[in-house]
Short mmCIF file of C-alpha atoms in Angstrom, two decimals:
data_model
loop_
_atom_site.label_atom_id
_atom_site.label_comp_id
_atom_site.label_asym_id
_atom_site.label_seq_id
_atom_site.Cartn_x
_atom_site.Cartn_y
_atom_site.Cartn_z
CA MET A 1 61.05 20.30 5.37
CA ASN A 2 57.51 20.33 5.92
CA THR A 3 54.96 17.82 6.52
CA THR A 4 51.07 17.95 6.93
CA GLN A 5 49.76 14.92 7.91
CA ALA A 6 47.05 13.75 5.90
CA GLU A 7 43.16 14.49 7.10
CA THR A 8 41.23 11.67 8.21
CA THR A 9 37.55 12.05 7.97
CA VAL A 10 35.36 9.94 9.71
CA PRO A 11 31.98 9.64 8.24
CA GLU A 12 29.53 9.45 10.51
CA THR A 13 27.62 6.38 12.48
CA VAL A 14 24.55 6.15 10.98
CA ASP A 15 21.84 5.62 13.48
CA PRO A 16 19.80 3.12 12.26
CA GLU A 17 17.10 3.67 14.64
CA ALA A 18 16.82 6.99 13.78
CA GLU A 19 17.61 6.52 10.03
CA TYR A 20 14.31 3.75 10.24
CA GLN A 21 11.82 7.01 12.52
CA GLN A 22 12.70 9.58 9.88
CA LEU A 23 11.35 6.95 7.24
CA SER A 24 8.48 5.80 8.74
CA THR A 25 7.68 9.73 9.34
CA GLU A 26 8.48 10.71 5.96
CA LEU A 27 6.94 7.38 4.43
CA LEU A 28 3.12 8.52 6.69
CA ARG A 29 3.44 11.79 5.87
CA ASN A 30 3.55 11.47 2.28
CA THR A 31 0.37 8.97 2.67
CA LYS A 32 -3.28 10.71 2.39
CA ILE A 33 -5.57 7.96 1.20
CA ARG A 34 -6.73 6.73 4.90
CA ARG A 35 -6.50 3.04 3.74
CA HIS A 36 -2.93 2.97 2.39
CA ARG A 37 -2.35 4.86 5.84
CA ALA A 38 -3.31 2.49 7.63
CA ALA A 39 -1.16 -0.20 5.68
CA VAL A 40 1.90 1.79 5.92
CA GLN A 41 1.81 2.20 9.20
CA ALA A 42 1.28 -1.50 9.96
CA LEU A 43 4.52 -2.05 8.01
CA VAL A 44 6.13 0.67 10.21
CA GLU A 45 4.85 -1.18 13.27
CA GLU A 46 5.63 -4.55 12.21
CA ARG A 47 9.15 -3.04 11.57
CA THR A 48 11.23 -6.37 9.73
CA ILE A 49 9.71 -5.75 6.74
CA LEU A 50 9.82 -2.17 6.69
CA SER A 51 13.98 -2.67 7.33
CA LEU A 52 14.95 -5.08 4.61
CA PRO A 53 16.41 -2.86 1.52
CA ALA A 54 14.79 -4.99 -0.81
CA VAL A 55 11.42 -4.36 0.33
CA GLN A 56 12.57 -0.50 0.62
CA ARG A 57 13.58 -0.99 -2.80
CA ALA A 58 10.40 -2.10 -4.17
CA LEU A 59 8.18 0.06 -1.46
CA ILE A 60 9.23 3.39 -1.34
CA VAL A 61 9.30 5.87 -4.44
CA ASP A 62 10.99 9.56 -4.79
CA SER A 63 8.25 12.14 -4.49
CA ARG A 64 8.42 15.88 -4.65
CA LYS A 65 7.96 15.77 -1.32
CA GLY A 66 10.00 13.45 0.02
CA ARG A 67 9.77 9.45 -0.11
CA ALA A 68 6.78 8.06 -0.58
CA ALA A 69 5.00 4.40 -0.50
CA GLN A 70 4.71 2.50 -3.68
CA LEU A 71 2.19 -0.19 -1.76
CA THR A 72 1.35 -1.95 -5.96
CA GLU A 73 4.87 -2.36 -6.03
CA LEU A 74 5.08 -4.55 -3.78
CA SER A 75 2.41 -6.96 -4.88
CA GLY A 76 4.01 -9.06 -7.37
CA ARG A 77 7.33 -9.25 -5.38
CA GLN A 78 5.83 -10.89 -2.54
CA TYR A 79 8.13 -13.94 -3.43
CA ALA A 80 11.24 -12.05 -4.20
CA LEU A 81 11.63 -9.86 -1.48
CA GLY A 82 13.77 -12.46 0.83
CA LEU A 83 10.78 -13.20 2.83
CA ASP A 84 10.05 -15.70 5.68
CA GLU A 85 6.50 -17.19 5.97
CA GLY A 86 5.56 -15.06 8.52
CA GLN A 87 6.15 -12.37 6.98
CA ARG A 88 5.13 -13.09 4.03
CA LYS A 89 1.29 -13.95 5.62
CA PHE A 90 1.21 -10.55 7.31
CA LEU A 91 2.40 -8.56 4.58
CA GLY A 92 -0.65 -10.82 2.32
CA LEU A 93 -2.93 -9.41 4.54
CA VAL A 94 -1.36 -6.06 4.96
CA LEU A 95 -1.77 -5.22 0.86
CA SER A 96 -5.11 -6.42 1.31
CA MET A 97 -6.12 -4.29 2.67
CA VAL A 98 -5.56 -1.47 0.00
CA GLY A 99 -7.30 -3.94 -2.57
CA ILE A 100 -3.66 -5.47 -3.95
CA GLY A 101 -3.71 -9.49 -3.95
CA ILE A 102 -6.62 -11.49 -3.02
CA THR A 103 -5.49 -12.98 1.28
CA THR A 104 -8.07 -13.51 3.47
CA LEU A 105 -8.75 -12.91 7.17
CA ALA A 106 -8.30 -16.77 7.62
CA SER A 107 -4.97 -16.37 7.59
CA MET A 108 -5.04 -14.14 10.31
CA GLU A 109 -5.09 -17.64 12.73
CA ASP A 110 -0.32 -17.53 11.24
CA LEU A 111 0.11 -14.32 12.35
CA ASP A 112 2.48 -14.71 15.81
CA ASP A 113 1.31 -12.91 19.28
CA ARG A 114 3.52 -9.69 18.18
CA ARG A 115 1.36 -9.69 13.81
CA LEU A 116 -2.00 -10.23 14.89
CA PRO A 117 -2.29 -7.19 17.55
CA ILE A 118 -0.95 -4.44 15.08
CA ILE A 119 -3.22 -5.97 11.85
CA LEU A 120 -5.79 -5.45 13.97
CA ARG A 121 -5.15 -1.84 15.10
CA ALA A 122 -4.63 -1.35 11.11
CA ILE A 123 -8.24 -2.82 10.33
CA LEU A 124 -9.51 -0.46 12.91
CA ARG A 125 -7.39 2.33 11.36
CA LEU A 126 -8.23 1.16 7.98
CA ALA A 127 -12.18 1.53 9.61
CA GLY A 128 -11.49 4.87 11.08
CA ASN A 129 -11.77 3.84 14.24
CA ASP A 130 -10.56 5.23 17.14
CA THR A 131 -12.50 4.34 20.31
CA ILE A 132 -11.79 0.41 20.31
CA ALA A 133 -8.05 -0.49 22.27
CA VAL A 134 -6.74 -3.83 20.97
CA GLY A 135 -4.64 -5.90 23.92
CA THR A 136 -4.18 -8.40 26.41
CA ARG A 137 -7.70 -9.44 27.18
CA THR A 138 -7.45 -9.75 31.35
#
């Protein structure tokens, strides 16, 4: 009697860090307008928002060149994405950089120490300035 063992295929484990880096690279590569690119870069740096599946479903579209960010899709869905208050305020500021929404700069006072430098760097990118450094004052 001849028996064969069933081949068990072990699915490749997906490295979340590598997947996030690939997504980030693709989104930035496929974003050509400076203000949109600054906004996408801010979301990439902030990470917690872009890592959420609900945000990815609302934001990311497949294009001929790969995945791309469709920022306008986030505007009406901010409260349905499962974001906490800090994430919503950050997203509001990011969307305002591309002309979506009416978030004022005054809401920057509500950002934590991690998100504030990200927004400041995004504003500098938006202005086309790569000479001013954002960091801790000594």
